[in-house]
Short mmCIF file of C-alpha atoms in Angstrom, two decimals:
data_model
loop_
_atom_site.label_atom_id
_atom_site.label_comp_id
_atom_site.label_asym_id
_atom_site.label_seq_id
_atom_site.Cartn_x
_atom_site.Cartn_y
_atom_site.Cartn_z
CA MET A 19 0.00 0.00 0.00
CA ARG A 20 2.95 2.29 -0.53
CA SER A 21 2.33 5.37 -2.66
CA SER A 22 4.17 5.30 -5.95
CA PRO A 23 4.88 9.02 -6.62
CA SER A 24 7.84 10.61 -4.89
CA PRO A 25 6.89 12.39 -1.66
CA GLN A 26 8.21 15.66 -3.06
CA LEU A 27 5.88 15.55 -6.06
CA THR A 28 2.94 14.54 -3.91
CA ALA A 29 3.60 17.23 -1.33
CA MET A 30 3.77 19.89 -4.04
CA LYS A 31 0.05 19.30 -4.62
CA LEU A 32 -0.80 20.40 -1.08
CA ASP A 33 -2.58 23.72 -0.61
CA LYS A 34 -0.90 24.18 2.76
CA ARG A 35 1.95 22.86 4.83
CA ILE A 36 1.30 19.69 6.82
CA PRO A 37 1.12 20.30 10.59
CA VAL A 38 3.23 17.60 12.24
CA VAL A 39 3.76 16.87 15.93
CA VAL A 40 6.44 14.40 17.03
CA HIS A 41 6.05 12.11 20.06
CA ALA A 42 9.09 10.14 21.21
CA PRO A 43 10.13 8.26 24.34
CA ASP A 44 13.24 10.37 24.83
CA PRO A 45 14.48 13.88 23.87
CA ILE A 46 17.30 12.63 21.63
CA SER A 47 14.97 10.56 19.44
CA ARG A 48 12.49 13.42 19.26
CA GLU A 49 15.08 16.00 18.26
CA GLY A 50 16.58 13.64 15.68
CA THR A 51 13.20 13.10 14.04
CA ILE A 52 12.42 16.82 14.10
CA SER A 53 15.80 17.50 12.49
CA GLN A 54 15.01 15.07 9.66
CA LEU A 55 11.56 16.56 9.03
CA ARG A 56 12.75 20.17 9.29
CA ARG A 57 14.55 19.72 5.96
CA HIS A 58 11.24 19.72 4.11
CA PRO A 59 9.35 23.00 3.59
CA GLU A 60 6.13 21.02 3.14
CA VAL A 61 6.18 20.15 6.86
CA ASP A 62 5.09 22.56 9.60
CA LEU A 63 6.53 21.24 12.86
CA VAL A 64 4.36 22.20 15.82
CA ASP A 65 4.12 21.37 19.52
CA GLU A 66 0.49 20.31 19.28
CA VAL A 67 -2.18 19.85 16.61
CA THR A 68 -5.89 20.47 16.99
CA PRO A 69 -8.53 18.49 15.06
CA HIS A 70 -9.19 21.62 12.99
CA ASP A 71 -5.59 21.51 11.72
CA GLU A 72 -6.00 18.01 10.21
CA GLY A 73 -2.46 17.28 11.25
CA VAL A 74 -0.20 14.25 11.49
CA ALA A 75 1.30 12.77 14.63
CA VAL A 76 4.62 10.92 14.25
CA LEU A 77 5.13 8.48 17.12
CA LEU A 78 8.46 6.78 17.82
CA ALA A 79 8.63 3.55 19.82
CA GLU A 80 10.90 0.60 20.38
CA SER A 81 7.98 -1.83 20.34
CA LEU A 82 4.25 -1.96 21.00
CA ASN A 83 2.61 -2.13 24.41
CA GLN A 84 -0.87 -1.47 25.76
CA ALA A 85 -0.06 2.08 26.78
CA LEU A 86 1.07 2.94 23.26
CA LEU A 87 -2.03 1.32 21.70
CA THR A 88 -4.19 3.40 24.06
CA GLN A 89 -2.31 6.54 23.00
CA LEU A 90 -2.81 5.68 19.31
CA ARG A 91 -6.56 5.23 19.79
CA ARG A 92 -6.83 8.48 21.72
CA LEU A 93 -4.98 10.47 19.06
CA VAL A 94 -7.28 9.16 16.33
CA ARG A 95 -10.65 9.01 18.08
CA SER A 96 -10.44 12.00 20.43
CA GLU A 97 -8.06 14.32 18.61
CA GLY A 98 -8.73 13.42 14.96
CA MET A 99 -5.06 12.90 14.09
CA ARG A 100 -3.55 10.95 11.21
CA LEU A 101 -0.78 8.67 12.47
CA VAL A 102 2.71 7.65 11.42
CA LEU A 103 4.28 4.99 13.64
CA VAL A 104 8.08 4.69 13.61
CA VAL A 105 8.97 1.48 15.40
CA ASN A 106 11.65 -1.19 15.78
CA LEU A 107 9.38 -4.19 16.24
CA ILE A 108 5.77 -5.20 15.66
CA ARG A 109 4.82 -8.71 16.72
CA GLU A 110 2.40 -10.81 14.70
CA ALA A 111 -0.35 -10.55 17.32
CA GLU A 112 -0.08 -6.76 17.39
CA LEU A 113 -0.31 -5.95 13.69
CA LEU A 114 -4.09 -5.92 13.28
CA ASP A 115 -4.44 -4.02 16.55
CA VAL A 116 -2.14 -1.31 15.21
CA ILE A 117 -4.07 -1.00 11.95
CA GLU A 118 -7.42 -0.94 13.73
CA CYS A 119 -6.15 1.78 16.08
CA GLY A 120 -5.98 4.02 13.01
CA VAL A 121 -2.30 3.91 12.06
CA GLY A 122 -2.10 4.56 8.32
CA ALA A 123 1.68 4.64 7.86
CA ILE A 124 4.40 2.56 9.50
CA VAL A 125 8.15 3.09 9.15
CA TRP A 126 10.88 0.84 10.52
CA ARG A 127 13.22 2.94 12.63
CA HIS A 128 16.29 1.72 10.75
CA GLU A 129 14.67 2.99 7.52
CA ALA A 130 13.55 6.36 8.94
CA THR A 131 15.50 8.64 6.63
CA SER A 132 14.39 12.18 5.94
CA ARG A 133 12.87 11.17 2.60
CA ARG A 134 11.13 8.10 4.02
CA LEU A 135 9.58 10.09 6.87
CA LEU A 136 8.25 12.70 4.45
CA GLN A 137 6.72 9.95 2.30
CA ALA A 138 4.94 8.47 5.32
CA VAL A 139 3.74 11.85 6.61
CA THR A 140 2.40 12.80 3.18
CA ALA A 141 0.61 9.45 2.80
CA ALA A 142 -0.95 9.71 6.25
CA PHE A 143 -2.07 13.27 5.62
CA HIS A 144 -3.90 12.19 2.46
CA GLY A 145 -5.41 9.15 4.17
CA ASP A 146 -3.31 6.76 2.08
CA GLY A 147 -1.77 3.57 3.40
CA ASP A 148 2.02 3.26 3.61
CA LEU A 149 3.30 0.00 5.06
CA PRO A 150 6.69 -1.70 4.61
CA SER A 151 6.36 -4.55 2.13
CA ASP A 152 7.22 -7.18 4.74
CA LEU A 153 4.51 -5.89 7.06
CA LEU A 154 1.98 -5.87 4.24
CA GLY A 155 2.74 -9.53 3.57
CA ARG A 156 2.27 -10.36 7.25
CA LEU A 157 -1.02 -8.44 7.31
CA LEU A 158 -2.31 -10.37 4.31
CA GLY A 159 -1.33 -13.66 5.94
CA GLN A 160 -2.94 -12.74 9.23
CA VAL A 161 -6.19 -11.65 7.65
CA GLY A 162 -6.23 -14.78 5.50
CA ALA A 163 -5.90 -16.92 8.61
CA LEU A 164 -8.76 -15.08 10.27
CA ARG A 165 -10.94 -15.65 7.21
CA THR A 166 -10.11 -19.36 7.13
CA GLY A 167 -10.99 -19.75 10.78
CA ALA A 168 -14.14 -17.62 10.70
CA VAL A 169 -17.48 -19.32 11.33
CA GLY A 170 -20.20 -18.76 8.76
CA GLY A 171 -17.99 -17.25 6.04
CA SER A 172 -19.52 -14.64 3.75
CA GLY A 173 -23.03 -15.65 4.79
CA SER A 174 -22.47 -14.01 8.18
CA ARG A 175 -21.76 -10.58 6.72
CA THR A 176 -23.90 -7.80 8.12
CA THR A 177 -22.52 -5.13 5.76
CA TYR A 178 -21.63 -5.26 2.10
CA LEU A 179 -19.24 -3.48 -0.22
CA THR A 180 -20.34 -2.29 -3.63
CA PRO A 181 -18.49 -3.43 -6.77
CA ARG A 182 -16.95 0.04 -7.12
CA GLU A 183 -15.70 -0.05 -3.54
CA ILE A 184 -14.20 -3.50 -4.07
CA ASP A 185 -12.44 -2.36 -7.27
CA VAL A 186 -10.94 0.63 -5.48
CA LEU A 187 -9.84 -1.37 -2.43
CA ARG A 188 -8.23 -4.03 -4.59
CA LEU A 189 -6.04 -1.36 -6.22
CA VAL A 190 -5.27 0.25 -2.84
CA ALA A 191 -4.06 -3.16 -1.65
CA GLU A 192 -1.82 -3.36 -4.73
CA GLY A 193 -0.09 -0.13 -3.69
CA MET A 194 -1.75 2.42 -5.97
CA ASP A 195 -2.39 5.98 -4.84
CA THR A 196 -5.50 8.03 -5.63
CA ALA A 197 -4.24 9.27 -8.99
CA GLY A 198 -3.21 5.77 -10.10
CA ILE A 199 -6.56 4.29 -9.08
CA ALA A 200 -8.44 7.04 -10.91
CA GLY A 201 -6.47 6.37 -14.09
CA LYS A 202 -6.88 2.61 -13.87
CA LEU A 203 -10.64 2.75 -13.35
CA SER A 204 -11.30 5.83 -15.53
CA TYR A 205 -12.68 7.73 -12.55
CA SER A 206 -11.85 11.24 -11.41
CA GLU A 207 -9.64 11.55 -8.33
CA ARG A 208 -12.58 13.17 -6.54
CA THR A 209 -14.71 10.10 -7.27
CA VAL A 210 -12.05 7.79 -5.83
CA LYS A 211 -11.79 9.94 -2.70
CA ASN A 212 -15.59 10.00 -2.34
CA ILE A 213 -15.77 6.19 -2.66
CA MET A 214 -13.12 5.73 0.02
CA GLN A 215 -14.66 8.33 2.32
CA GLY A 216 -18.10 6.79 1.91
CA LEU A 217 -17.07 3.25 2.80
CA THR A 218 -14.78 4.24 5.68
CA THR A 219 -17.54 6.39 7.17
CA ARG A 220 -20.25 3.77 6.66
CA LEU A 221 -18.20 0.98 8.20
CA ALA A 222 -16.51 3.14 10.89
CA LEU A 223 -13.03 2.35 9.51
CA ARG A 224 -10.04 4.46 10.45
CA ASN A 225 -8.23 4.86 7.14
CA ARG A 226 -7.28 3.05 3.91
CA ALA A 227 -5.11 0.48 5.65
CA HIS A 228 -7.99 -0.40 7.98
CA ALA A 229 -10.38 -0.57 5.00
CA VAL A 230 -8.09 -2.99 3.16
CA ALA A 231 -7.75 -5.15 6.28
CA TYR A 232 -11.55 -5.23 6.56
CA ALA A 233 -12.01 -6.17 2.88
CA LEU A 234 -9.40 -8.94 3.15
CA ARG A 235 -10.86 -10.32 6.36
CA GLU A 236 -14.37 -10.38 4.90
CA GLY A 237 -13.20 -12.07 1.71
CA TYR A 238 -13.98 -9.26 -0.72
CA ILE A 239 -10.41 -9.19 -2.01
CA SER A 240 -7.58 -11.71 -1.78
#
């Protein structure tokens, strides 16, 4: 689900700078991340972001724990933030929890270069998914296992996706961004955004990554 255009080209399309707040477990990590992001004029580094700002929170962690998951949920549900998680380790059992908390972009700490951080921030700001390829593979495997073990299969569905929603989600899962999906399906970019917004609102999903996980788990795409 990684966006294909360069982050610089994508960010040039923004009407305003992206408000970004950095949370880290220690001052050195925080200052290092701020230093990397400060290189990009598209980013507006702030001490806090209000829901009105439609900003991005970048969270650094060694690994996941319950306190961090609670913080992720609070930032999304109470403060309306888009999330980038920069982490050393995510265990198999934690991956779906992270996605369902509302994290749209994940970066391994050893890959957290200035360019990579900007790509993740830009993707999160637009509501796009941006996961490392190895994590995406693990997510697909986990969701597949849940589907195999589910009782009742598709007959137990209480909600349904339309053919257009399924087409869009399939391309999101293949790594296409909004422009690529629009070109592939001969839709306008606005139409693609409206389809995604409609299904995420209707099904109370957090973002594109969460929507793809839902579609995979329910068997709409494979």
